[in-house]
Short mmCIF file of C-alpha atoms and ligand atoms in Angstrom, two decimals:
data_model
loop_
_atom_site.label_atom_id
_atom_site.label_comp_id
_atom_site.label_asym_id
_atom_site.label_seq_id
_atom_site.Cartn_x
_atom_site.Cartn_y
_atom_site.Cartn_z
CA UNK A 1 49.23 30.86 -0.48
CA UNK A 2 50.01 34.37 -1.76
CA UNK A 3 49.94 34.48 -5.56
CA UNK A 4 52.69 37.09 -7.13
CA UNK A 5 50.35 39.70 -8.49
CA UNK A 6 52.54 40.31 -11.88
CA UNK A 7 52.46 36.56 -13.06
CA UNK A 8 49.03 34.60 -10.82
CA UNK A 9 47.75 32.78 -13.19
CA UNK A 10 43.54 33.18 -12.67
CA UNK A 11 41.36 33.00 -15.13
CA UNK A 12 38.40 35.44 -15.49
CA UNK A 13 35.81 35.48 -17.25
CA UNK A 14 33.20 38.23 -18.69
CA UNK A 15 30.93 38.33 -15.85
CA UNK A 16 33.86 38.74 -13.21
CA UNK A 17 35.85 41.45 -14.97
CA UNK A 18 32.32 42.85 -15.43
CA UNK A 19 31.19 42.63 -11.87
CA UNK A 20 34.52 43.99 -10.79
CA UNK A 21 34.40 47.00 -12.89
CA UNK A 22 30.52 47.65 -11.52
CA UNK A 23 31.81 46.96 -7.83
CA UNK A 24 34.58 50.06 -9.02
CA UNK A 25 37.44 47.23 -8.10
CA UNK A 26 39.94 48.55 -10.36
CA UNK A 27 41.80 51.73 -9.67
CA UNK A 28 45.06 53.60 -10.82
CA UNK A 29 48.36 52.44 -9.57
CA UNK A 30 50.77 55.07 -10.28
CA UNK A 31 54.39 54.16 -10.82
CA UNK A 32 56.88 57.25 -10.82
CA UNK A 33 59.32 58.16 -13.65
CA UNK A 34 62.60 59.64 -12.52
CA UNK A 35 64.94 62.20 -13.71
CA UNK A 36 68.35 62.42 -13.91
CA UNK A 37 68.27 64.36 -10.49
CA UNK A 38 66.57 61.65 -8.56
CA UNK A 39 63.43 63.74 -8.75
CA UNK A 40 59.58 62.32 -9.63
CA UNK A 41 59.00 63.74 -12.69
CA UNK A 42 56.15 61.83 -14.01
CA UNK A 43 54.21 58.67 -13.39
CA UNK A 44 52.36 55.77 -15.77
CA UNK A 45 49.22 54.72 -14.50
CA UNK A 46 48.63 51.64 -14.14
CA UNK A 47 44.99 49.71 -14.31
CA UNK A 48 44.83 47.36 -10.65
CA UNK A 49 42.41 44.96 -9.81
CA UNK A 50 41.40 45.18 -6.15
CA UNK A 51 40.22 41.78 -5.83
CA UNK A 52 38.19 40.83 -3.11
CA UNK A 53 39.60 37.25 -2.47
CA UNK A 54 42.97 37.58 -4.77
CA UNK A 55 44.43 41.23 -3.33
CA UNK A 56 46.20 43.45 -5.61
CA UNK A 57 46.46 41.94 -9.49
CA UNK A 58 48.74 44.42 -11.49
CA UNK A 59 47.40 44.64 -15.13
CA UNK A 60 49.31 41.38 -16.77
CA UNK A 61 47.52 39.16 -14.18
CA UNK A 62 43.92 39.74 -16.05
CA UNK A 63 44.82 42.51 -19.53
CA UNK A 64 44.75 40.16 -21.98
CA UNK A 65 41.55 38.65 -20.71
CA UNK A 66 40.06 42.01 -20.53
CA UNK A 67 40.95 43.05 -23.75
CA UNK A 68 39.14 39.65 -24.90
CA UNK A 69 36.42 40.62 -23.49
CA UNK A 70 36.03 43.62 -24.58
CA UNK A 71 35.68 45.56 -21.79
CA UNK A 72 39.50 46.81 -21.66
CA UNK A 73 37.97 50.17 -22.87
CA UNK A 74 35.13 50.13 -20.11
CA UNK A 75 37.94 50.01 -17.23
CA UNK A 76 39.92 52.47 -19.23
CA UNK A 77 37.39 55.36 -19.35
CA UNK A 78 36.13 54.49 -15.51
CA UNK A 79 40.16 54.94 -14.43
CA UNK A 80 40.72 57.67 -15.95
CA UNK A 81 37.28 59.72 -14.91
CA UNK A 82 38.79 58.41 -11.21
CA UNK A 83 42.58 59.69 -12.31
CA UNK A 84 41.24 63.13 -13.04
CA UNK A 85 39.62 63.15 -9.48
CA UNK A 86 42.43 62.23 -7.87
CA UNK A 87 44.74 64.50 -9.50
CA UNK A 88 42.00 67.31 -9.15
CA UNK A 89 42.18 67.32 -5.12
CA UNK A 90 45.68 65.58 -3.91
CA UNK A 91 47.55 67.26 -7.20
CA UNK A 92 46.51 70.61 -6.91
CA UNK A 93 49.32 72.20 -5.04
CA UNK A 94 51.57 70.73 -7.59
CA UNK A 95 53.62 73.87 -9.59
CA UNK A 96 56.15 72.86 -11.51
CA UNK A 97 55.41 70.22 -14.31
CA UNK A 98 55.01 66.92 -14.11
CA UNK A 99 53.51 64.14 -16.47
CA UNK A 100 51.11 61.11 -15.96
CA UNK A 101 50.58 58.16 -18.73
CA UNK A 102 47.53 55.74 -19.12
CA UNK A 103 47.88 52.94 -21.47
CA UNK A 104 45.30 52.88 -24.47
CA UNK A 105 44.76 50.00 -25.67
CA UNK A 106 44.41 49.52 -29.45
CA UNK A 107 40.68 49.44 -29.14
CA UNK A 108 40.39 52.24 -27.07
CA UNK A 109 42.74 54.57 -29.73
CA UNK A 110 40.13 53.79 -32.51
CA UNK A 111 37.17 54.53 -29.81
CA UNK A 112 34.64 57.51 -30.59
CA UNK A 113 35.74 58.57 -26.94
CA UNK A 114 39.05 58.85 -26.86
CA UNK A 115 39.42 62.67 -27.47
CA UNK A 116 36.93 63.79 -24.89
CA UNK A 117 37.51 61.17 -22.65
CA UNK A 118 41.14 62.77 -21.94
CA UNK A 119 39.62 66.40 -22.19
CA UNK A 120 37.47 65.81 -19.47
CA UNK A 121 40.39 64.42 -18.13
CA UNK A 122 42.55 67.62 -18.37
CA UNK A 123 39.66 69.87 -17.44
CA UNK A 124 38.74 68.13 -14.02
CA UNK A 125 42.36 68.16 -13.41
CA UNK A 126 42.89 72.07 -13.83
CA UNK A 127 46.34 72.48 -13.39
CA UNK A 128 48.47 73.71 -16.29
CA UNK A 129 51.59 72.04 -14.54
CA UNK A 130 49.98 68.57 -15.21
CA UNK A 131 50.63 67.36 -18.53
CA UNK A 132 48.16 64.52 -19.86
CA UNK A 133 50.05 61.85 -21.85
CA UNK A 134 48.65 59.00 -24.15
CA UNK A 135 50.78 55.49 -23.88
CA UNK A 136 50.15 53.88 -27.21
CA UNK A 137 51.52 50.18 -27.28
CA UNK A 138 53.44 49.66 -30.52
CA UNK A 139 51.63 46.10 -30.67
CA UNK A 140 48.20 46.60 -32.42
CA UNK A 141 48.73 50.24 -33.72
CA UNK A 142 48.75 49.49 -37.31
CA UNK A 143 47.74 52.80 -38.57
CA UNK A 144 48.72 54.05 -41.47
CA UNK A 145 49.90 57.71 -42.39
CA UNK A 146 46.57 59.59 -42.82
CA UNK A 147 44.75 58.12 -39.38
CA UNK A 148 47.90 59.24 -37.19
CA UNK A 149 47.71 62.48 -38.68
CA UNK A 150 44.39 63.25 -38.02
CA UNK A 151 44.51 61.56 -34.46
CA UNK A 152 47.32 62.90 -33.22
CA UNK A 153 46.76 66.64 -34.38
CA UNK A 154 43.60 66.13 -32.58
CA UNK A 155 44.60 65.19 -29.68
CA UNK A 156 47.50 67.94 -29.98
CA UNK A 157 45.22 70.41 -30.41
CA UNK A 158 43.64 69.48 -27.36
CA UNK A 159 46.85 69.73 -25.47
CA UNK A 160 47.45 66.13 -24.96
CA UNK A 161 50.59 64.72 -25.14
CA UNK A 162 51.74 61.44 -27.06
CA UNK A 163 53.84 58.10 -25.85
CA UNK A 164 54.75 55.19 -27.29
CA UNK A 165 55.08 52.22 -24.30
CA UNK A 166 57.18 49.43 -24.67
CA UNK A 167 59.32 50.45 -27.28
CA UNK A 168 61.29 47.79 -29.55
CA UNK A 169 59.73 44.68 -29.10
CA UNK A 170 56.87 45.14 -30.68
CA UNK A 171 55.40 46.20 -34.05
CA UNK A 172 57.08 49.65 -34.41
CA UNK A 173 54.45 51.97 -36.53
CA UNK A 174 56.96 54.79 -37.18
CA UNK A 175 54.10 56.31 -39.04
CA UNK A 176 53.35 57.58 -35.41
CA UNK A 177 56.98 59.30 -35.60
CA UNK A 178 56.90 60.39 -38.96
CA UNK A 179 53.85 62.89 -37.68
CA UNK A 180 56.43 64.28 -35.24
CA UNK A 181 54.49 64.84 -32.45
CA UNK A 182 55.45 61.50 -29.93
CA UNK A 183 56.25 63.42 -26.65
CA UNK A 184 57.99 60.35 -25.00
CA UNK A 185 59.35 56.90 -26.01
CA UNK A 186 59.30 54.42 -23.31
CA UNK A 187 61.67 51.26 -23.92
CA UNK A 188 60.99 48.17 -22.94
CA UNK A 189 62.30 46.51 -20.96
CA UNK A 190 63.59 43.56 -22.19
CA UNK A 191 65.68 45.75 -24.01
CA UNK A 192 67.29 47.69 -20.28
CA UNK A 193 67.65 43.83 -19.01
CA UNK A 194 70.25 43.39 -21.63
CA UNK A 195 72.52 46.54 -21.65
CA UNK A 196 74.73 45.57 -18.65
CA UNK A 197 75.79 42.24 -20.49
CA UNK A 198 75.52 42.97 -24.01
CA UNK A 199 77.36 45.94 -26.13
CA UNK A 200 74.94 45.60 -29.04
CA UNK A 201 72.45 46.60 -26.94
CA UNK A 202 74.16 49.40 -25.64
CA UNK A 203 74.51 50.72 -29.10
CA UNK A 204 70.81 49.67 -29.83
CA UNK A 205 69.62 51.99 -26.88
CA UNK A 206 71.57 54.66 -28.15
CA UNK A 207 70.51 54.81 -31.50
CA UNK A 208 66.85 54.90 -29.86
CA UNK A 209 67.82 57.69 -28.05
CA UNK A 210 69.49 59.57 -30.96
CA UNK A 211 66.74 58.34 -33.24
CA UNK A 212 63.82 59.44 -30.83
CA UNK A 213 66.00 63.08 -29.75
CA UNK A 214 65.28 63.72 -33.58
CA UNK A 215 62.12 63.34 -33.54
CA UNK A 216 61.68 65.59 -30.77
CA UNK A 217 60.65 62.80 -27.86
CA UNK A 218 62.43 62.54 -24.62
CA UNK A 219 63.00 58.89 -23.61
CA UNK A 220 62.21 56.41 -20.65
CA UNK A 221 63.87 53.62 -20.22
CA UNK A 222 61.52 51.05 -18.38
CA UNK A 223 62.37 48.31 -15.71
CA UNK A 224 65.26 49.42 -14.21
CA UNK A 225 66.41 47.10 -11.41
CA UNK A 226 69.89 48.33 -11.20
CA UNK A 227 72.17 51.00 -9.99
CA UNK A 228 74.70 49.85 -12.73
CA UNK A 229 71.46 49.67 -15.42
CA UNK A 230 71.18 53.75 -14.30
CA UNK A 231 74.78 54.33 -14.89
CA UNK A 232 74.64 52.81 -18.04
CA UNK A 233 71.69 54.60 -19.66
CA UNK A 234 72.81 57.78 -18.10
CA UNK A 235 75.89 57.69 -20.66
CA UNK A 236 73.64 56.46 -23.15
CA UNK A 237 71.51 59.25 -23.10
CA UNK A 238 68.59 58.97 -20.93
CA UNK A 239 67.44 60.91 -18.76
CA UNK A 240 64.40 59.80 -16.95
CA UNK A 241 64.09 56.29 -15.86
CA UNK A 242 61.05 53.97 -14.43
CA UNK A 243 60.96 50.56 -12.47
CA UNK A 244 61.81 48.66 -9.31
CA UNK A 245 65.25 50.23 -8.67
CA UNK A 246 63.33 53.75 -7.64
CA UNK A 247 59.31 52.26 -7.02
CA UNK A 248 56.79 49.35 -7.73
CA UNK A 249 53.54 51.00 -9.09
CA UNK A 250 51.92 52.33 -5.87
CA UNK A 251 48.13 52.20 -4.77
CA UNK A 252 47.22 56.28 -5.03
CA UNK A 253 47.58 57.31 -1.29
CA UNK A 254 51.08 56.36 -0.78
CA UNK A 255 52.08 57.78 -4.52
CA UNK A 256 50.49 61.24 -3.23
CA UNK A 257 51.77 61.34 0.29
CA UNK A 258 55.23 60.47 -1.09
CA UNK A 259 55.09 62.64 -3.83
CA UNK A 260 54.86 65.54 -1.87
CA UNK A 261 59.25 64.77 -0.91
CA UNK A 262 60.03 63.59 -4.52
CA UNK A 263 58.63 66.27 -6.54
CA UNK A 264 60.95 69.20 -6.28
CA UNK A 265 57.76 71.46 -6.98
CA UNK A 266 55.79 70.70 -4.44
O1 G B 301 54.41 47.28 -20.23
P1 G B 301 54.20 48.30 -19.17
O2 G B 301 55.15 49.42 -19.24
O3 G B 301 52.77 48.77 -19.04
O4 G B 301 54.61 47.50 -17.86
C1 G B 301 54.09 47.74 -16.63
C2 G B 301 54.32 46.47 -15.82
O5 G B 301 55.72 46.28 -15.59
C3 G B 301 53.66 46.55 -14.48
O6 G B 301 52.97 45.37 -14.23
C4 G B 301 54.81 46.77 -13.53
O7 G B 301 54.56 46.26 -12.25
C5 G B 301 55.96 46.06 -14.22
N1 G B 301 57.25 46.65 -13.88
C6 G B 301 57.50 47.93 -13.64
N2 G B 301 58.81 48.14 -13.32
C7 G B 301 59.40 46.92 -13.37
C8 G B 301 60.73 46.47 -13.14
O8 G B 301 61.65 47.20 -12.82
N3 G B 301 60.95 45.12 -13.31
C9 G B 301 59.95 44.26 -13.67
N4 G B 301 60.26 42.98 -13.79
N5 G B 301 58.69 44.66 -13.89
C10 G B 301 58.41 45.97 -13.75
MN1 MN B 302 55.00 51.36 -19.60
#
């Protein structure tokens, strides 16, 4: 029987997340972010798990194993060394901007790395129209004042940009807005889920938005599965939206050879 990819419920251990990082099993899904035109403006990348018996695993089908294992920050570096690649050749004619996001683990925000890792990144793609963004997950980021300052005005300086995933149902660090330089605010969404039902969370979203317009960050809202959920955050205040209503994360050559329609500057 099929197994849903999102929720199968294997269990790995080391030596098979290790083997299928070796075998180069895992590679970038890339789900697009909308804008208020209807346009792909950006994408999150997501870490997938070709598996040779299971298929496709999206990320919450074997993460939390991997981060366990401690190898999360292995398949991290190897996806985004192939990311660059593929944004090097099937992103190049790309001229007008556009955003991708890879989750960083907790682990992999600390790492020695980190900074060149997503240099590299930016100089193998080599196109100014691509910006480089960091997710953060609020879970796990307990830094304090002084470490966000001197990551994120290094990775500023280096002309990354900065994201915090899954806003709002987490452990908010608002040290990380306090610096002022979060790019994007993604909320999560078990927050969206709610807004058609539920006025508080109407006036939750919009006090995210007004909150995080303040601090300079544009907003996604993610896991939108409606056409009424779109309305609704439209009035709200956002503007660029992500989830199953527009695309599922796709495998890299469908992403590109759609892209090329979606992207108004392509
Ligand atoms: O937490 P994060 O933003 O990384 O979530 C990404 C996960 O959410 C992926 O596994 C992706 O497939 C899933 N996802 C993306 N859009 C939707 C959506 O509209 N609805 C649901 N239920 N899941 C979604
Ligand atoms: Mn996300």
């Amino acid at each position: 029987m099929k197994q849903n990819p999102e929720t199968s419920s294997f269990t790995f251990n080391h030596e098979d997340l290790q083997v299928g990082i070796e075998r180069g099993e895992f590679e970038p899904h890339y789900q697009p972010i909308i804008n208020s035109s209807g346009r792909w403006q950006g994408a999150e990348i997501l870490l997938c798990w070709n598996h040779p018996r299971h298929g496709v695993l999206l990320p919450p089908a074997f993460l939390d194993m991997m981060e366990n294992t401690g190898l999360l920050v292995d398949a991290t570096r190897a996806m985004l060394a192939r990311t660059a690649l593929q944004w090097r050749y099937f992103g190049r004619k790309l001229c007008a901007p556009f955003f991708i996001s890879l989750n960083a683990s907790p682990m992999y925000l600390k790492h020695a790395s980190l900074e060149d890792d997503y240099c590299n990144c930016i100089a193998t793609i080599d196109n100014q129209h691509v910006e480089v963004m960091v997710d953060m997950p609020e879970y796990g980021a307990d830094f304090d004042a002084r470490y966000c300052v001197t990551l994120f005005n290094q990775l500023e300086d280096t002309g990354i940009l900065l994201a915090i995933d899954d806003f709002g149902v987490e452990d908010a660090c608002l040290h990380q807005f306090a610096c002022g330089k979060i790019s994007c605010v993604k909320i999560d969404r078990a927050l969206v889920t709610e807004i058609e039902i539920n006025q508080s969370y109407r006036q939750l979203i919009s006090k995210v938005v007004e909150f995080s317009t303040a601090f300079g960050a544009r907003v996604v809202a993610e896991g939108v599965e409606t056409t009424r959920q779109r309305q609704c955050l439209c009035k709200l205040g956002v503007h660029f939206f992500q989830g199953y209503l527009f695309e599922k994360p796709l495998p890299a050559d469908e992403f590109f050879s759609r892209l090329s329609t979606r992207h108004a500057g392509l």
